[in-house]
Short mmCIF file of C-alpha atoms in Angstrom, two decimals:
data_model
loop_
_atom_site.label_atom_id
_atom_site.label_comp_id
_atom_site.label_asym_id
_atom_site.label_seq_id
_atom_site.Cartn_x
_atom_site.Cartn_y
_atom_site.Cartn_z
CA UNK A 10 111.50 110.18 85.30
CA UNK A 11 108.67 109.02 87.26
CA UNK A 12 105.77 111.34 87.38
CA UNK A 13 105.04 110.52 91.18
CA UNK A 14 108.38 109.53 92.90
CA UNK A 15 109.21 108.04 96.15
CA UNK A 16 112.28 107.64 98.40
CA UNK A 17 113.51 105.88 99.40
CA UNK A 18 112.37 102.38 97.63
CA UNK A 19 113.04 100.09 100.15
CA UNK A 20 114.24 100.49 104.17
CA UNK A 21 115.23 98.26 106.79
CA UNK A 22 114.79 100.05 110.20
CA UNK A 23 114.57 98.91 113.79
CA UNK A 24 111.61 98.72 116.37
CA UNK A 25 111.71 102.47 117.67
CA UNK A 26 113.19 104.35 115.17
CA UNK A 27 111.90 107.50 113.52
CA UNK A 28 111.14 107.09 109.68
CA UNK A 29 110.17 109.37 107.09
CA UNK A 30 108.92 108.55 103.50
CA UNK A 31 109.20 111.03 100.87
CA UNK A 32 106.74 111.73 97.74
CA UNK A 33 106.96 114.19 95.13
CA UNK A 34 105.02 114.36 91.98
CA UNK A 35 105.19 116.48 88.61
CA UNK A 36 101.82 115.92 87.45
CA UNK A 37 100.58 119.21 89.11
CA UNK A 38 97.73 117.52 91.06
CA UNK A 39 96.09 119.01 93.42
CA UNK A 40 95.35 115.77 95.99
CA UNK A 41 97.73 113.52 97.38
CA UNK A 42 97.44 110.26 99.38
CA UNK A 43 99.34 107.56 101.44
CA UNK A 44 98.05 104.10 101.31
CA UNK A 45 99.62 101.10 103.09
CA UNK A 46 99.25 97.33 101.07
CA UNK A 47 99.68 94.33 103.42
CA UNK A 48 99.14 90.95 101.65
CA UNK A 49 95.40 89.83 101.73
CA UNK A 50 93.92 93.43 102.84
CA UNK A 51 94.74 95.38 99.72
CA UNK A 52 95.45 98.89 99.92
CA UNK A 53 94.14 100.62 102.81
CA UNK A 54 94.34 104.69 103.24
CA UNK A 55 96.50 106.31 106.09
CA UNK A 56 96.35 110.29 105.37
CA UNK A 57 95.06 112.24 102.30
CA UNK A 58 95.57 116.02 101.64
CA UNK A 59 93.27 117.98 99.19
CA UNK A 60 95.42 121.02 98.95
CA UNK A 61 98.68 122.50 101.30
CA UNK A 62 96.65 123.17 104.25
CA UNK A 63 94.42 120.50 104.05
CA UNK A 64 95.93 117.20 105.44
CA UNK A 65 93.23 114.32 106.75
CA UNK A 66 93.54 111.11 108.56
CA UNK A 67 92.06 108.11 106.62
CA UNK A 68 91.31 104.34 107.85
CA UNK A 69 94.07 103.70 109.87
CA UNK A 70 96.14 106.92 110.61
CA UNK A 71 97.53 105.75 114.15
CA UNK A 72 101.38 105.61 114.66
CA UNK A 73 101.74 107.68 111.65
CA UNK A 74 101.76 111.73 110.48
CA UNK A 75 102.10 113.23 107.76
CA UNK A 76 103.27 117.23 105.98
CA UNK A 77 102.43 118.24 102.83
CA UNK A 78 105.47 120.21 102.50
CA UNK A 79 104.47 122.22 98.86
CA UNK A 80 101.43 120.80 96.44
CA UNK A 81 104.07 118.55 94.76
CA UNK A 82 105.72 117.13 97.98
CA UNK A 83 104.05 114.88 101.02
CA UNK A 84 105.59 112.84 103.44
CA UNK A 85 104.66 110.32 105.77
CA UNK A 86 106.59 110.04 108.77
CA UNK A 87 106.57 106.79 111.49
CA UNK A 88 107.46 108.16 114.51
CA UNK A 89 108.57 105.21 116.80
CA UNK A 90 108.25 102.39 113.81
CA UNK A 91 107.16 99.37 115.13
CA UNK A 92 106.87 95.66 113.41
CA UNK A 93 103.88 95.74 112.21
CA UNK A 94 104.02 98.43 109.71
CA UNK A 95 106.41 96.52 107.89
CA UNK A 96 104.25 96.78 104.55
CA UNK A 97 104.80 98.24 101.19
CA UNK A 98 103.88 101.79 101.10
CA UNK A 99 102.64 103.88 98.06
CA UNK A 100 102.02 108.00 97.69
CA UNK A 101 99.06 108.72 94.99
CA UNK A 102 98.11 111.85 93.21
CA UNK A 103 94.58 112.82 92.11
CA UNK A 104 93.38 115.53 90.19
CA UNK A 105 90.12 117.23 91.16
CA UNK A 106 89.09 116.78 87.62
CA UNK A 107 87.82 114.18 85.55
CA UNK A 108 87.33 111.24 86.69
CA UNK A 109 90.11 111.48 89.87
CA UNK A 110 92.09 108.36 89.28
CA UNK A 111 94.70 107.49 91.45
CA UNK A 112 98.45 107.82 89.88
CA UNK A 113 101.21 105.58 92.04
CA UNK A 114 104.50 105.79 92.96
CA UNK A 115 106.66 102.94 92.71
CA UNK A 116 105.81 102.38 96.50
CA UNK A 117 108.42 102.29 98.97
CA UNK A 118 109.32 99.24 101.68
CA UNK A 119 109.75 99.16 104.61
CA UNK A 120 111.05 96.41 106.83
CA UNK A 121 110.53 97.09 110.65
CA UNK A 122 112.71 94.46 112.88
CA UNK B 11 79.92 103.00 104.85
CA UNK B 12 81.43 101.66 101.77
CA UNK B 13 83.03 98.53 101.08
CA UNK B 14 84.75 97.11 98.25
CA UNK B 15 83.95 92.30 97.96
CA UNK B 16 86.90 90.56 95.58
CA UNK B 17 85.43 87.15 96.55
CA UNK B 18 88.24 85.44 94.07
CA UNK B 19 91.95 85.28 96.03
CA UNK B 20 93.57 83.55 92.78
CA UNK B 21 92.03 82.38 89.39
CA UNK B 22 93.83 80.62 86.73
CA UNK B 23 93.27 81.07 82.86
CA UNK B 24 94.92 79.45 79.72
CA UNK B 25 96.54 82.06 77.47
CA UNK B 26 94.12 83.67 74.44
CA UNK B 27 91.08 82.88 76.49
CA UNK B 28 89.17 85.49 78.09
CA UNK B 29 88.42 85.77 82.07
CA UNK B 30 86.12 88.02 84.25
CA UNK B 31 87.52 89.27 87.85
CA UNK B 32 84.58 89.36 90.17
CA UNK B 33 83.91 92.46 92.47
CA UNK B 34 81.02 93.76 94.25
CA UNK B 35 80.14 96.49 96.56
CA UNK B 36 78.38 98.72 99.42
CA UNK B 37 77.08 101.99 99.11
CA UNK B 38 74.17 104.24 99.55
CA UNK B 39 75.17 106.68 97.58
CA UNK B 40 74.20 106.97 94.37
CA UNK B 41 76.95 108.86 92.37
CA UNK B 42 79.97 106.86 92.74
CA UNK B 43 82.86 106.06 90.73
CA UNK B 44 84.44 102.36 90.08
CA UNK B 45 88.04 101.44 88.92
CA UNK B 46 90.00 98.61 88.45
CA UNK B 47 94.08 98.46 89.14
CA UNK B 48 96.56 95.74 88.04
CA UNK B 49 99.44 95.52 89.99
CA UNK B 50 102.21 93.52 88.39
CA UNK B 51 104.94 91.41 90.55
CA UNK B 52 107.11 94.23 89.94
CA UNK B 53 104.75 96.23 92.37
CA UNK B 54 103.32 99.11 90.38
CA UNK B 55 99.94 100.39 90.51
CA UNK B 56 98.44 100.58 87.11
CA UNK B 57 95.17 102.11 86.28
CA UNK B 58 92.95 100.38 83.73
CA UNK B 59 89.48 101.35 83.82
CA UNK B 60 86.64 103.78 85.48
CA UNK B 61 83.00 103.17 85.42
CA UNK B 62 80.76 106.25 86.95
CA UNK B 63 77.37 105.06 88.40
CA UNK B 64 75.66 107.09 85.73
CA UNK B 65 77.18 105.84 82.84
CA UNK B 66 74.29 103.26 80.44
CA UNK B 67 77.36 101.40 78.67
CA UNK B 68 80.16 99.37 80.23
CA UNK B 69 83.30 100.88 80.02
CA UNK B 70 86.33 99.62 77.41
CA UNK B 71 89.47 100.23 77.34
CA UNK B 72 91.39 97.86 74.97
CA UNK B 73 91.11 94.10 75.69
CA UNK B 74 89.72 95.29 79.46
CA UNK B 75 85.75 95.89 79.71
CA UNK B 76 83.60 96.53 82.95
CA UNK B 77 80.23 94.36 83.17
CA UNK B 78 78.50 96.77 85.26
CA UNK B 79 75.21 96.03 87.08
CA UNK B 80 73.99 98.41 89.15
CA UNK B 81 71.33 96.75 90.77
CA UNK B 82 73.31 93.86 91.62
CA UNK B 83 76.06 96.26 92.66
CA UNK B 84 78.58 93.91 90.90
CA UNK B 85 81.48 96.10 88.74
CA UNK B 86 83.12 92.65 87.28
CA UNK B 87 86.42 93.34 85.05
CA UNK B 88 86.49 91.05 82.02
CA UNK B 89 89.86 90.44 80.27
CA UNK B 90 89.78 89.08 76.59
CA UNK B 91 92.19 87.24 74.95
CA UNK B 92 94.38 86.73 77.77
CA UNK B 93 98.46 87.19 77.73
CA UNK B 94 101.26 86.35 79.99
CA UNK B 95 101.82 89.80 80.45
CA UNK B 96 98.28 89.63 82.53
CA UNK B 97 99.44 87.57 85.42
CA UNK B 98 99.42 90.20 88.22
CA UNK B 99 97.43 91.16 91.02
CA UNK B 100 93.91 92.98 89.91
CA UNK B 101 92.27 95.74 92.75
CA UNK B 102 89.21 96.92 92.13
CA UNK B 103 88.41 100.60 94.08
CA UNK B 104 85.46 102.63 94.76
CA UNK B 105 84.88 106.26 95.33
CA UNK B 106 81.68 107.86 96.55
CA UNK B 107 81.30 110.99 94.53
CA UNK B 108 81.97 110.61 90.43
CA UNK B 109 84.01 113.07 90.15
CA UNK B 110 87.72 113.66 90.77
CA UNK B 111 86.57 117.16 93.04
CA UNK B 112 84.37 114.85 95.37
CA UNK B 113 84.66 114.35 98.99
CA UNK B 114 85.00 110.67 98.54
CA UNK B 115 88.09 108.68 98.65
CA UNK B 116 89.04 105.30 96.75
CA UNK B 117 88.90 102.31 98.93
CA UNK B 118 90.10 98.94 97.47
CA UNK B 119 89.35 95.66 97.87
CA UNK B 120 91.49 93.25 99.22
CA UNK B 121 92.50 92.04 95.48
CA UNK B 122 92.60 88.64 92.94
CA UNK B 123 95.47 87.22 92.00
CA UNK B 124 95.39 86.10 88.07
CA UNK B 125 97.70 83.44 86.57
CA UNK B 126 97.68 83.09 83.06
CA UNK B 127 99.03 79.85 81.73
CA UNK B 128 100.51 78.97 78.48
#
């Protein structure tokens, strides 16, 4: 199994509907991230949490929210999903340790019509 | 505030010859970390290799090294003895702060696409 695992993989959803996006992780790290990819602007950071009562917006954290449910869960949740977040979304992990590389999920699309 | 230049969208390289990914970047800080992702058309995110701004040697991990030059703030990802297995889409990510406990984030640049050809 995955060590960082997200559900679901892929979602077709329409323009005003409420989405959530699920992450869980085994690795026992502390941090935990959502990032949104869009082709030509690489990864760009939405919400980060540093422990369970730490949650922080990042870049572009509009039309989105996020819980961090238990240190191995967070979710991202689209509240009234509209077209353009239609991307490919991934959860990361970090330890506060070494060198704090990011470890993916298998990202999760979504398809906004 | 930092920022992460992959001036290449796609490169092409033959098979068994080696290639270097350009990236450059912004910041005033002077501990920092630098890594480099591949990201294969199957869509994972796969780490390959960490620099800190501290560190006199480039970092190697297998056929990946990191021609680091700190004054030119260039973090360049060289790939020897290419494979087909290479073709993907390379990120290369910054955090302010060296260490995993920092304050700083990773923020990515927008990415090169490789094509190896046999």
């Amino acid at each position: 199994d995955a060590d960082v695992t997200q559900t679901p993989r892929n979602r077709i959803t329409k323009t005003g509907k409420r989405i959530m996006l699920e992450c869980s992780q085994t690795k026992g790290h502390d941090r935990m991230y959502w990032y949104r990819q869009d082709p030509g602007l690489g990864l760009r950071l939405i919400y980060y949490s540093f422990d369970v009562k730490d949650i922080n917006k990042g870049e572009i954290s509009d039309g989105y929210s996020v819980s961090r449910q238990a240190q191995a869960k967070f979710s991202l949740s689209l509240e009234s999903a509209i077209p353009n977040q239609t991307a490919l979304y991934f959860c990361a992990t970090s330890d506060s340790g070494n060198t704090g590389e990011l470890f993916f999920g298998e990202g999760s699309r979504l398809t906004v019509l | 505030a930092q920022k992460i230049t992959q001036t290449q969208p796609g490169m092409f390289v033959q098979e068994k010859e080696a290639v270097t990914l350009d990236c450059t970047y912004d910041t005033s800080d002077q501990s920092y970390g630098l890594f480099w992702y591949k990201q294969p058309s199957s869509g994972e995110m796969i780490f390959l290799i960490y620099q800190g701004s501290y560190d006199e040697q480039n970092a190697t991990e297998g056929r990946y090294s990191l021609n680091f030059q700190k004054a030119r703030k260039s973090a360049n990802l060289v790939i020897s003895a290419s494979q087909l297995g290479d073709s993907a889409m390379y990120f290369c990510a910054m955090r302010e702060g060296l260490y995993g406990g920092s304050q700083g984030n990773l923020i990515f640049g927008k990415g090169t696409k490789l094509s190896v050809k046999p």
